[in-house]
mmCIF file of C-alpha atoms in Angstrom:
data_model
loop_
_atom_site.group_PDB
_atom_site.id
_atom_site.type_symbol
_atom_site.label_atom_id
_atom_site.label_comp_id
_atom_site.label_asym_id
_atom_site.label_seq_id
_atom_site.Cartn_x
_atom_site.Cartn_y
_atom_site.Cartn_z
ATOM 1 C CA MET A 1 135.163 81.011 114.110
ATOM 2 C CA ASP A 2 135.214 79.320 117.490
ATOM 3 C CA LEU A 3 133.616 76.036 118.592
ATOM 4 C CA LEU A 4 130.357 77.563 119.864
ATOM 5 C CA GLN A 5 129.878 79.508 116.636
ATOM 6 C CA ALA A 6 130.535 76.364 114.590
ATOM 7 C CA ILE A 7 127.936 74.443 116.610
ATOM 8 C CA LEU A 8 125.381 77.237 116.117
ATOM 9 C CA ILE A 9 125.871 77.220 112.347
ATOM 10 C CA ALA A 10 125.664 73.422 112.295
ATOM 11 C CA ILE A 11 122.392 73.504 114.254
ATOM 12 C CA VAL A 12 120.976 76.029 111.783
ATOM 13 C CA GLU A 13 122.108 73.882 108.848
ATOM 14 C CA GLY A 14 120.604 70.722 110.319
ATOM 15 C CA LEU A 15 117.307 72.462 111.124
ATOM 16 C CA THR A 16 116.830 74.217 107.796
ATOM 17 C CA GLU A 17 118.467 72.095 105.071
ATOM 18 C CA TYR A 18 115.408 69.923 104.474
ATOM 19 C CA LEU A 19 112.793 72.525 105.355
ATOM 20 C CA PRO A 20 111.495 74.850 102.595
ATOM 21 C CA VAL A 21 112.958 77.917 104.323
ATOM 22 C CA SER A 22 116.487 78.320 102.821
ATOM 23 C CA SER A 23 119.388 77.119 104.931
ATOM 24 C CA THR A 24 121.651 79.618 103.133
ATOM 25 C CA ALA A 25 119.630 82.626 104.292
ATOM 26 C CA HIS A 26 119.565 81.341 107.858
ATOM 27 C CA MET A 27 123.299 80.634 107.977
ATOM 28 C CA ILE A 28 124.104 84.078 106.560
ATOM 29 C CA PHE A 29 121.922 85.700 109.229
ATOM 30 C CA THR A 30 123.456 83.544 111.980
ATOM 31 C CA SER A 31 126.996 84.417 110.882
ATOM 32 C CA SER A 32 126.202 88.130 110.705
ATOM 33 C CA PHE A 33 124.273 88.248 113.989
ATOM 34 C CA PHE A 34 127.023 86.497 115.952
ATOM 35 C CA GLY A 35 129.809 88.434 114.253
ATOM 36 C CA ILE A 36 131.393 85.435 112.547
ATOM 37 C CA GLN A 37 133.990 86.642 110.075
ATOM 38 C CA GLU A 38 133.227 85.113 106.680
ATOM 39 C CA ASP A 39 136.663 83.924 105.560
ATOM 40 C CA ASP A 40 137.395 81.039 103.194
ATOM 41 C CA PHE A 41 137.155 78.425 105.933
ATOM 42 C CA VAL A 42 133.743 79.668 107.081
ATOM 43 C CA LYS A 43 132.489 79.553 103.477
ATOM 44 C CA LEU A 44 133.781 75.988 103.173
ATOM 45 C CA PHE A 45 132.343 75.002 106.547
ATOM 46 C CA GLN A 46 128.843 76.197 105.654
ATOM 47 C CA VAL A 47 128.869 73.928 102.604
ATOM 48 C CA ALA A 48 130.844 70.968 103.937
ATOM 49 C CA ILE A 49 128.612 70.349 106.968
ATOM 50 C CA GLN A 50 125.908 69.388 104.481
ATOM 51 C CA PHE A 51 127.636 66.003 104.542
ATOM 52 C CA GLY A 52 126.177 65.416 108.003
ATOM 53 C CA ALA A 53 122.733 66.341 106.725
ATOM 54 C CA ILE A 54 123.175 63.896 103.838
ATOM 55 C CA LEU A 55 123.889 61.080 106.262
ATOM 56 C CA ALA A 56 120.683 61.893 108.154
ATOM 57 C CA VAL A 57 118.570 61.073 105.086
ATOM 58 C CA VAL A 58 120.566 57.933 104.322
ATOM 59 C CA VAL A 59 120.110 56.685 107.891
ATOM 60 C CA LEU A 60 116.386 57.504 108.076
ATOM 61 C CA TYR A 61 115.683 55.918 104.686
ATOM 62 C CA TRP A 62 118.397 53.268 104.740
ATOM 63 C CA LYS A 63 116.108 50.554 103.377
ATOM 64 C CA LYS A 64 115.525 52.662 100.282
ATOM 65 C CA PHE A 65 119.163 53.636 99.746
ATOM 66 C CA PHE A 66 120.552 50.155 100.261
ATOM 67 C CA ASP A 67 117.982 48.162 98.320
ATOM 68 C CA PHE A 68 120.271 47.425 95.378
ATOM 69 C CA LYS A 69 117.595 45.321 93.677
ATOM 70 C CA LYS A 70 115.686 48.499 92.796
ATOM 71 C CA ILE A 71 118.138 49.917 90.273
ATOM 72 C CA ASN A 72 115.499 52.320 88.922
ATOM 73 C CA PHE A 73 115.701 54.310 92.166
ATOM 74 C CA TYR A 74 119.394 55.048 91.602
ATOM 75 C CA ILE A 75 118.900 55.761 87.894
ATOM 76 C CA LYS A 76 116.193 58.334 88.630
ATOM 77 C CA LEU A 77 118.373 60.125 91.169
ATOM 78 C CA ALA A 78 121.400 60.037 88.861
ATOM 79 C CA PHE A 79 119.521 61.662 85.978
ATOM 80 C CA ALA A 80 117.609 64.093 88.203
ATOM 81 C CA VAL A 81 120.800 65.547 89.666
ATOM 82 C CA ILE A 82 122.447 66.265 86.274
ATOM 83 C CA PRO A 83 120.804 69.698 85.677
ATOM 84 C CA ALA A 84 122.025 70.981 89.061
ATOM 85 C CA LEU A 85 125.559 69.694 88.443
ATOM 86 C CA ILE A 86 125.816 71.425 85.074
ATOM 87 C CA LEU A 87 124.253 74.744 86.060
ATOM 88 C CA GLY A 88 125.979 74.753 89.447
ATOM 89 C CA LYS A 89 129.379 74.575 87.771
ATOM 90 C CA LEU A 90 128.471 77.242 85.200
ATOM 91 C CA PHE A 91 127.128 79.739 87.745
ATOM 92 C CA ASP A 92 129.379 79.047 90.753
ATOM 93 C CA ASP A 93 131.058 82.472 90.654
ATOM 94 C CA LYS A 94 127.760 84.333 90.231
ATOM 95 C CA ILE A 95 126.253 82.437 93.177
ATOM 96 C CA ASP A 96 129.230 83.416 95.354
ATOM 97 C CA ALA A 97 128.713 87.061 94.354
ATOM 98 C CA VAL A 98 125.061 86.997 95.456
ATOM 99 C CA LEU A 99 126.014 85.389 98.767
ATOM 100 C CA GLY A 100 127.873 88.564 99.615
ATOM 101 C CA ASN A 101 124.668 90.629 99.444
ATOM 102 C CA PRO A 102 121.994 89.469 101.913
ATOM 103 C CA ILE A 103 119.322 91.988 100.797
ATOM 104 C CA PRO A 104 118.235 90.110 97.623
ATOM 105 C CA ILE A 105 118.375 86.847 99.576
ATOM 106 C CA ALA A 106 115.871 88.228 102.102
ATOM 107 C CA VAL A 107 113.621 89.406 99.242
ATOM 108 C CA VAL A 108 113.686 85.942 97.647
ATOM 109 C CA LEU A 109 112.861 84.437 101.045
ATOM 110 C CA ILE A 110 109.709 86.585 101.200
ATOM 111 C CA LEU A 111 108.669 85.856 97.606
ATOM 112 C CA GLY A 112 109.130 82.130 98.172
ATOM 113 C CA GLY A 113 106.962 82.357 101.272
ATOM 114 C CA ILE A 114 104.156 83.965 99.296
ATOM 115 C CA ILE A 115 104.323 81.133 96.759
ATOM 116 C CA LEU A 116 104.152 78.498 99.509
ATOM 117 C CA LEU A 117 100.903 79.994 100.778
ATOM 118 C CA PHE A 118 99.173 78.911 97.572
ATOM 119 C CA ILE A 119 100.937 75.635 96.744
ATOM 120 C CA ASP A 120 98.450 73.351 98.506
ATOM 121 C CA SER A 121 95.440 74.850 96.716
ATOM 122 C CA ARG A 122 97.237 75.059 93.356
ATOM 123 C CA PHE A 123 98.308 71.408 93.262
ATOM 124 C CA ASN A 124 95.398 69.753 95.039
ATOM 125 C CA ASN A 125 94.818 66.743 92.786
ATOM 126 C CA PRO A 126 97.913 64.533 93.119
ATOM 127 C CA THR A 127 98.121 61.222 91.272
ATOM 128 C CA ILE A 128 101.446 59.824 92.551
ATOM 129 C CA ALA A 129 101.775 58.651 96.145
ATOM 130 C CA ARG A 130 104.812 56.339 95.863
ATOM 131 C CA GLU A 131 108.394 56.942 94.766
ATOM 132 C CA GLU A 132 108.180 53.808 92.617
ATOM 133 C CA ASP A 133 105.547 55.511 90.434
ATOM 134 C CA ILE A 134 107.719 58.519 89.628
ATOM 135 C CA THR A 135 108.865 58.157 86.013
ATOM 136 C CA LEU A 136 112.367 59.050 84.846
ATOM 137 C CA LYS A 137 110.937 62.025 82.935
ATOM 138 C CA LYS A 138 109.199 63.346 86.056
ATOM 139 C CA ALA A 139 112.347 62.831 88.134
ATOM 140 C CA VAL A 140 114.400 64.894 85.675
ATOM 141 C CA SER A 141 111.700 67.590 85.656
ATOM 142 C CA ILE A 142 111.954 67.793 89.456
ATOM 143 C CA GLY A 143 115.729 68.036 89.050
ATOM 144 C CA VAL A 144 115.255 71.031 86.755
ATOM 145 C CA TRP A 145 112.965 72.678 89.315
ATOM 146 C CA GLN A 146 115.660 72.118 91.924
ATOM 147 C CA CYS A 147 117.975 74.392 89.920
ATOM 148 C CA LEU A 148 115.857 77.382 90.966
ATOM 149 C CA ALA A 149 117.542 77.032 94.349
ATOM 150 C CA MET A 150 120.790 78.295 92.832
ATOM 151 C CA MET A 151 119.432 81.706 93.708
ATOM 152 C CA PRO A 152 120.312 81.899 97.418
ATOM 153 C CA GLY A 153 117.201 82.299 99.529
ATOM 154 C CA THR A 154 115.036 80.111 97.301
ATOM 155 C CA SER A 155 115.583 76.839 99.212
ATOM 156 C CA ARG A 156 116.578 73.642 97.443
ATOM 157 C CA SER A 157 113.923 71.789 99.407
ATOM 158 C CA ALA A 158 111.159 74.237 98.459
ATOM 159 C CA ALA A 159 112.092 74.246 94.770
ATOM 160 C CA SER A 160 112.212 70.456 94.447
ATOM 161 C CA ILE A 161 109.042 69.914 96.512
ATOM 162 C CA ILE A 162 107.104 72.416 94.400
ATOM 163 C CA GLY A 163 108.509 70.704 91.325
ATOM 164 C CA GLY A 164 107.340 67.359 92.654
ATOM 165 C CA MET A 165 103.836 68.591 93.353
ATOM 166 C CA GLN A 166 103.705 70.204 89.902
ATOM 167 C CA GLN A 167 104.495 66.744 88.517
ATOM 168 C CA GLY A 168 101.529 65.236 90.375
ATOM 169 C CA LEU A 169 103.199 63.959 93.555
ATOM 170 C CA THR A 170 101.437 64.119 96.907
ATOM 171 C CA ARG A 171 102.888 66.493 99.503
ATOM 172 C CA GLU A 172 104.546 63.692 101.448
ATOM 173 C CA THR A 173 105.910 61.922 98.360
ATOM 174 C CA ALA A 174 107.253 65.203 96.952
ATOM 175 C CA ALA A 175 108.971 65.952 100.273
ATOM 176 C CA GLU A 176 110.518 62.498 100.503
ATOM 177 C CA PHE A 177 111.749 62.569 96.900
ATOM 178 C CA SER A 178 113.244 65.987 97.660
ATOM 179 C CA PHE A 179 115.125 64.349 100.548
ATOM 180 C CA PHE A 180 116.349 61.543 98.259
ATOM 181 C CA LEU A 181 117.448 63.998 95.564
ATOM 182 C CA ALA A 182 119.333 66.030 98.168
ATOM 183 C CA VAL A 183 121.769 63.164 98.764
ATOM 184 C CA PRO A 184 123.522 63.104 95.354
ATOM 185 C CA THR A 185 123.078 66.867 94.951
ATOM 186 C CA MET A 186 124.692 67.830 98.240
ATOM 187 C CA PHE A 187 127.277 65.066 97.995
ATOM 188 C CA ALA A 188 128.388 66.546 94.661
ATOM 189 C CA VAL A 189 128.421 70.105 96.070
ATOM 190 C CA THR A 190 130.385 69.016 99.144
ATOM 191 C CA THR A 191 132.885 67.041 97.056
ATOM 192 C CA TYR A 192 133.378 69.984 94.711
ATOM 193 C CA SER A 193 133.877 72.372 97.642
ATOM 194 C CA LEU A 194 136.389 70.079 99.330
ATOM 195 C CA PHE A 195 138.470 68.799 96.432
ATOM 196 C CA LEU A 196 137.955 70.857 93.265
ATOM 197 C CA LYS A 197 137.171 74.457 94.203
ATOM 198 C CA THR A 198 140.018 76.915 94.802
ATOM 199 C CA TYR A 199 139.001 79.576 97.316
ATOM 200 C CA GLU A 200 139.637 83.125 96.179
ATOM 201 C CA THR A 201 141.336 84.705 99.199
ATOM 202 C CA SER A 202 143.615 81.880 100.292
ATOM 203 C CA GLN A 203 144.038 80.237 96.859
ATOM 204 C CA LEU A 204 143.714 76.877 98.631
ATOM 205 C CA LYS A 205 141.533 73.855 97.950
ATOM 206 C CA GLY A 206 138.911 72.945 100.520
ATOM 207 C CA TYR A 207 140.807 69.963 101.927
ATOM 208 C CA GLU A 208 143.899 72.173 102.290
ATOM 209 C CA LEU A 209 141.860 74.638 104.359
ATOM 210 C CA LEU A 210 140.665 71.759 106.552
ATOM 211 C CA THR A 211 144.128 70.366 107.136
ATOM 212 C CA GLN A 212 145.661 73.794 107.605
ATOM 213 C CA SER A 213 145.150 73.429 111.357
ATOM 214 C CA SER A 214 143.851 70.848 113.811
ATOM 215 C CA ASP A 215 141.219 73.384 114.928
ATOM 216 C CA ASN A 216 139.740 73.579 111.433
ATOM 217 C CA LEU A 217 139.500 69.810 111.201
ATOM 218 C CA LYS A 218 137.924 69.582 114.660
ATOM 219 C CA LEU A 219 135.284 72.184 113.799
ATOM 220 C CA PHE A 220 134.508 70.361 110.552
ATOM 221 C CA LEU A 221 134.009 67.009 112.306
ATOM 222 C CA ILE A 222 131.938 68.411 115.173
ATOM 223 C CA GLY A 223 129.865 70.487 112.758
ATOM 224 C CA ASN A 224 128.959 67.429 110.699
ATOM 225 C CA VAL A 225 127.979 65.413 113.767
ATOM 226 C CA VAL A 226 125.725 68.232 115.022
ATOM 227 C CA ALA A 227 124.165 68.764 111.577
ATOM 228 C CA PHE A 228 123.497 65.013 111.314
ATOM 229 C CA VAL A 229 121.669 64.770 114.657
ATOM 230 C CA VAL A 230 119.629 67.939 114.171
ATOM 231 C CA ALA A 231 118.707 67.049 110.570
ATOM 232 C CA ILE A 232 117.214 63.720 111.696
ATOM 233 C CA ILE A 233 114.934 65.575 114.125
ATOM 234 C CA ALA A 234 114.048 68.245 111.533
ATOM 235 C CA ILE A 235 113.090 65.717 108.834
ATOM 236 C CA LYS A 236 110.719 63.844 111.138
ATOM 237 C CA PHE A 237 109.213 67.120 112.333
ATOM 238 C CA PHE A 238 108.761 68.423 108.780
ATOM 239 C CA ILE A 239 106.964 65.328 107.513
ATOM 240 C CA GLY A 240 104.559 65.524 110.447
ATOM 241 C CA ILE A 241 103.796 69.202 109.791
ATOM 242 C CA ILE A 242 103.108 68.859 106.062
ATOM 243 C CA LYS A 243 100.870 65.827 106.641
ATOM 244 C CA LYS A 244 98.722 67.819 109.040
ATOM 245 C CA TYR A 245 98.970 71.436 107.888
ATOM 246 C CA GLY A 246 100.524 71.502 104.411
ATOM 247 C CA PHE A 247 102.938 74.258 103.384
ATOM 248 C CA LYS A 248 101.159 77.378 104.643
ATOM 249 C CA PRO A 249 102.985 77.453 108.015
ATOM 250 C CA TRP A 250 106.308 77.473 106.174
ATOM 251 C CA GLY A 251 105.055 80.212 103.853
ATOM 252 C CA TYR A 252 104.156 82.463 106.796
ATOM 253 C CA TYR A 253 107.463 81.650 108.473
ATOM 254 C CA ARG A 254 109.453 82.604 105.346
ATOM 255 C CA ILE A 255 107.608 85.907 104.985
ATOM 256 C CA ILE A 256 108.148 86.854 108.645
ATOM 257 C CA ALA A 257 111.795 85.740 108.594
ATOM 258 C CA GLY A 258 112.415 87.523 105.298
ATOM 259 C CA VAL A 259 110.957 90.806 106.563
ATOM 260 C CA LEU A 260 113.035 90.585 109.747
ATOM 261 C CA LEU A 261 116.196 89.804 107.781
ATOM 262 C CA LEU A 262 115.471 92.613 105.326
ATOM 263 C CA ALA A 263 115.055 95.060 108.198
ATOM 264 C CA TYR A 264 118.158 93.766 109.998
ATOM 265 C CA PHE A 265 120.483 93.968 107.005
ATOM 266 C CA SER A 266 119.025 97.302 105.815
ATOM 267 C CA LEU A 267 119.750 98.844 109.214
ATOM 268 C CA ASN A 268 123.210 97.260 109.461
ATOM 269 C CA LYS A 269 124.644 98.111 106.074
#
């Protein structure tokens, strides 16, 4: 993977991580379309640049993340992330196996799009418009919903936002809580990928892959910076869209993208 390819993947990650469209599906398509060989470093890179996206949320909502007087905020996030940590560890190998087959990912992208078309009308009587009013029980329930995103193509953002709306949150509040929940979730995934996971082909840890060459480390740093900048833009754009139009535009987008991906990968088997 060269510098331009790394920047392209980072742009895709930053654009799609917080949108309900599946960053995984988009990165797989980008890698395939541009002929990026999916070795252990590329697999690590696609996960590790989430760190830049994490920082985007922390910067945009810094008053929330650094208000240490509101301990309940941290407690809710800590408990809400537990289901994903447990199931993520249990199903890590199975998730990797699915990542190697883009056809089911494209199908899930389409099915998720169909669901998004009806979300606004299904949950049209919200009762919670502030994060402070989300109970610990509701936060954990949203965390359980987030686990649906372990099926690549689902979208972590979509799963947690739908979970939030099912728990009575407004569209905007559900989206923002999804952003907040992404921080500990993706931090844990990135940490695991860098320091605990041994990659199958090379039998190296993530940090060993990074330090294997100066080029790898450079791509990692540049990728995170690009993902950070793009994610800030994407988050602001997303909030504006759901306030005005709801989730239907994203549903149509997922269906169109899924059909195109399905056609592309079916013809290029």
